[in-house]
Coordinates of N, CA and C in Angstrom, one line a residue:
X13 N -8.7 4.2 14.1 CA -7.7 5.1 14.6 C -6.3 4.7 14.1
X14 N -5.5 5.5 13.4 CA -4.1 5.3 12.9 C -3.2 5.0 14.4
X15 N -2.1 4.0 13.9 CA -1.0 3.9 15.1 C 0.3 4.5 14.3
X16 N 0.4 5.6 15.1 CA 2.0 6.0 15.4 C 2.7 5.7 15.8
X17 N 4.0 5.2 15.5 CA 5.0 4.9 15.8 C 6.2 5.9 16.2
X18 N 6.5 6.2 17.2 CA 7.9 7.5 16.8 C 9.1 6.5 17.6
X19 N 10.0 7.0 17.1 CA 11.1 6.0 17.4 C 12.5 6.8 17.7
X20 N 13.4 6.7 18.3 CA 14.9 7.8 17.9 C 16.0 5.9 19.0
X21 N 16.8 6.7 18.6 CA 18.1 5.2 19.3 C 17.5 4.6 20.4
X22 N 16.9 5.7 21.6 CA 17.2 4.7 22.5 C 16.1 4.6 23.1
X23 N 15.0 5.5 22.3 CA 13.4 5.5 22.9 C 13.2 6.0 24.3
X24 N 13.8 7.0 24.5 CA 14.1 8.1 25.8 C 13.4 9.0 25.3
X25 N 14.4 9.9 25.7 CA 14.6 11.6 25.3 C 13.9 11.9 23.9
X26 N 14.7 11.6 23.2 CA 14.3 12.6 21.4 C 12.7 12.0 21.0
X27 N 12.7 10.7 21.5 CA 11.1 10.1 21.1 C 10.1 10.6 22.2
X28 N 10.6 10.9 23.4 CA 9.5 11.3 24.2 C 9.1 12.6 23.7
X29 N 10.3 13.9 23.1 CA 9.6 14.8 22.8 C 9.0 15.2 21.4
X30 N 9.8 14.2 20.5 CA 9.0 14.2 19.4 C 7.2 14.2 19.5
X31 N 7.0 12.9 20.6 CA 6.1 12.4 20.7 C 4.8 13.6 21.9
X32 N 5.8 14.4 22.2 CA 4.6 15.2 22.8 C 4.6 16.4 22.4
X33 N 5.6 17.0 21.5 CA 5.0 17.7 19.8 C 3.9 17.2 19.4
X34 N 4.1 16.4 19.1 CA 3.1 15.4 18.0 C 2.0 15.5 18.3
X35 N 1.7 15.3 19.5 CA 0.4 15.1 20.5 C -0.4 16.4 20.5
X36 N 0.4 17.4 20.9 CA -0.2 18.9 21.0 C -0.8 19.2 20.0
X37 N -0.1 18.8 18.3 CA -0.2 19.1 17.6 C -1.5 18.6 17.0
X38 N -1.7 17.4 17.4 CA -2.9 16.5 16.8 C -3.8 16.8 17.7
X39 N -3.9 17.5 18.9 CA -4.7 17.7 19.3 C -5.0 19.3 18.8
X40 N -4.2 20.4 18.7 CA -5.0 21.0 18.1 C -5.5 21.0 17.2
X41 N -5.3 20.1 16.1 CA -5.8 19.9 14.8 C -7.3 18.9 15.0
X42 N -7.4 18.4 16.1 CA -8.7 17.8 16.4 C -8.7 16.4 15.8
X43 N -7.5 15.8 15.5 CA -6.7 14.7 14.8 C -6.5 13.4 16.3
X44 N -7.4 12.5 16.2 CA -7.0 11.4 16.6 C -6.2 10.1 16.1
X45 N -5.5 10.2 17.1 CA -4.1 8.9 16.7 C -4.1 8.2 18.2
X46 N -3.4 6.8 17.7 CA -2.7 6.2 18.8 C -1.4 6.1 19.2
X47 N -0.7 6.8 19.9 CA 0.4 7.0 19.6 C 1.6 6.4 20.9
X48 N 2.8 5.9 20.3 CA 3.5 4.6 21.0 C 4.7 5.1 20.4
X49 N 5.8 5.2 21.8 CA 7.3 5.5 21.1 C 7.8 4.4 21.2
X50 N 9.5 4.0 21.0 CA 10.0 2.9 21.2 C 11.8 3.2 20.5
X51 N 12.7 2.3 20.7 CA 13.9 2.5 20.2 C 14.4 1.7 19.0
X52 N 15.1 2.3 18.1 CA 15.3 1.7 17.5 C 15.9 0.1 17.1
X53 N 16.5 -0.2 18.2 CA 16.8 -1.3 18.4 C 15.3 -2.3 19.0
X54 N 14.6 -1.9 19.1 CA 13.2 -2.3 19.3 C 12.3 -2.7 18.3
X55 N 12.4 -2.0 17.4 CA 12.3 -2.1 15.7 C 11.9 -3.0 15.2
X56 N 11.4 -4.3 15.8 CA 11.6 -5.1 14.4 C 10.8 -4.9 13.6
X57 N 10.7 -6.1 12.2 CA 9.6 -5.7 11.0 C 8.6 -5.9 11.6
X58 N 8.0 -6.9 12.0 CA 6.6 -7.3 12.5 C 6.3 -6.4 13.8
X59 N 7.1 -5.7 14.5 CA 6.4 -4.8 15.3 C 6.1 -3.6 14.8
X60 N 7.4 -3.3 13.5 CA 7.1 -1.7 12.8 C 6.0 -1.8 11.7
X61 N 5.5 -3.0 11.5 CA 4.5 -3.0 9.9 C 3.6 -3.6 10.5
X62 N 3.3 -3.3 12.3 CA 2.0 -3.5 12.1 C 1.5 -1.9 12.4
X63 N 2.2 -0.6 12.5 CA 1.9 0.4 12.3 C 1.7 0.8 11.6
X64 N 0.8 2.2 11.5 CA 0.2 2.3 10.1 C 1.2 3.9 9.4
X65 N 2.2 4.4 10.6 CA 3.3 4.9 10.5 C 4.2 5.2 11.4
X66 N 5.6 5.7 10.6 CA 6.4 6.1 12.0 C 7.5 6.7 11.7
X67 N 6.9 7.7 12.9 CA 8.2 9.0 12.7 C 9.3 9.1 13.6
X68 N 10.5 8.8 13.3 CA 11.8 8.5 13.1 C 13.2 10.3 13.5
X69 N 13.2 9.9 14.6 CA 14.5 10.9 15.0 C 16.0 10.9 13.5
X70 N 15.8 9.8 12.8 CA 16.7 9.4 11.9 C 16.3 8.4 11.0
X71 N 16.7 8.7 9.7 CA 16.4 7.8 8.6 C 16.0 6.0 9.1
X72 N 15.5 5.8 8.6 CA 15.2 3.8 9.1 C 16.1 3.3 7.7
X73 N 16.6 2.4 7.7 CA 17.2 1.8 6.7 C 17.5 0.2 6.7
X74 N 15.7 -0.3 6.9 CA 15.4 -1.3 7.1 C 14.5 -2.4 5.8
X75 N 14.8 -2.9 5.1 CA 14.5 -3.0 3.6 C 12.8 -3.7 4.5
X76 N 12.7 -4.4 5.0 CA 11.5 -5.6 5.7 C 10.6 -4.5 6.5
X77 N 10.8 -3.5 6.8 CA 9.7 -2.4 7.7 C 8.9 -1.7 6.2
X78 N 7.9 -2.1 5.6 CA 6.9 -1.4 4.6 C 6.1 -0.7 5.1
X79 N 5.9 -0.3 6.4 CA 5.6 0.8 7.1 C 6.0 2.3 6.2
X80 N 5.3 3.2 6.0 CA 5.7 4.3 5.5 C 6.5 4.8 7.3
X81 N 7.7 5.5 6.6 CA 8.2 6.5 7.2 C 8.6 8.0 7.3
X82 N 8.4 9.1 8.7 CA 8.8 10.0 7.9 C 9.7 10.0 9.2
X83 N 11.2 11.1 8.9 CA 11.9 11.7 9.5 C 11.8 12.8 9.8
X84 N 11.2 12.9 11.0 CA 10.9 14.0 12.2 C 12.0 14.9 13.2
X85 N 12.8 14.9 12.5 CA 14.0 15.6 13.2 C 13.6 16.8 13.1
X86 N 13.0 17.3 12.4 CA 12.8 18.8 12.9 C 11.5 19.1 14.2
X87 N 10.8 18.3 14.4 CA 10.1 18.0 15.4 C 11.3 18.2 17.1
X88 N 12.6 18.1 16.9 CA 13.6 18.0 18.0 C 14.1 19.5 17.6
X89 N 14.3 20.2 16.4 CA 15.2 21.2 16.1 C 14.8 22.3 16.2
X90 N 13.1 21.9 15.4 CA 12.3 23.1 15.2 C 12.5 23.6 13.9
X91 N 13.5 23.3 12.9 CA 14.1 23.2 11.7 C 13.0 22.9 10.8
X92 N 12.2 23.0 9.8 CA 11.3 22.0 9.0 C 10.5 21.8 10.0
X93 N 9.9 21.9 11.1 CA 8.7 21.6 11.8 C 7.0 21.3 11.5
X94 N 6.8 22.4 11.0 CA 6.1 22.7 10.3 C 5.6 22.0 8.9
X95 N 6.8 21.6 8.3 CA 6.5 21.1 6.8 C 6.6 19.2 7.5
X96 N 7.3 19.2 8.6 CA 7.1 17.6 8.8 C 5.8 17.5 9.4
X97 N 5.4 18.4 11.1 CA 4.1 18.2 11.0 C 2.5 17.7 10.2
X98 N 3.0 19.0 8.6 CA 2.3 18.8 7.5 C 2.3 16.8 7.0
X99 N 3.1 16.3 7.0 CA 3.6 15.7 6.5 C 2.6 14.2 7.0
X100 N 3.3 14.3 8.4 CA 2.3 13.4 9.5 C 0.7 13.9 9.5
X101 N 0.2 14.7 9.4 CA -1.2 15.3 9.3 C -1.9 14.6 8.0
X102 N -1.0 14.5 6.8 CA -1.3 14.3 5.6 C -1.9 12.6 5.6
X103 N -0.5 12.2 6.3 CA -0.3 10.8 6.3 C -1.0 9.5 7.3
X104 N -1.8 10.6 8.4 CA -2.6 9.8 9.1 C -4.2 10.0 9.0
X105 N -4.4 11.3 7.9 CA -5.6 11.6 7.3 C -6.0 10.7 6.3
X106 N -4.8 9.8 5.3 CA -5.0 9.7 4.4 C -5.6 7.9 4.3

């Protein structure tokens, strides 16, 4: 089973609801994950690269996290939702 990561500043708010998007979503899709929020100040490399990804309220700009990332802000907007969903779907299929 893949581990997800979702992450936003302060690992409250924007990651809780990222994170229960996400969930809905992989459950309709019939898509199993593990899935774990956290803040970004929580971050480090060896706790973000031992995930196998993580979706991000805001860009990561961490050179030592080789974690693939995607930015999930439209997951908060509803903006791009859809194409990020896609995105995450792709990414823990693959």
């Amino acid at each position: 089973m893949k581990k997800v990561l979702v992450v936003c500043g302060n690992g409250i708010a924007s990651s809780s609801i990222m994170l229960a998007g996400l969930k809905d979503y992989l459950d309709e899709q019939h898509i199993s994950a593990d899935l774990e929020k956290a803040s970004l100040m929580t971050c480090s490399d060896d706790f973000c690269n031992d995930k196998d990804l993580i979706v991000s309220s805001t860009k990561l700009d961490r050179p030592g996290i080789k974690t693939p990332v995607i930015v999930g802000s439209g997951l908060l907007t509803g903006i791009g939702e859809e194409e990020v969903l896609e995105k995450i779907k792709k990414a823990i299929l693959s």
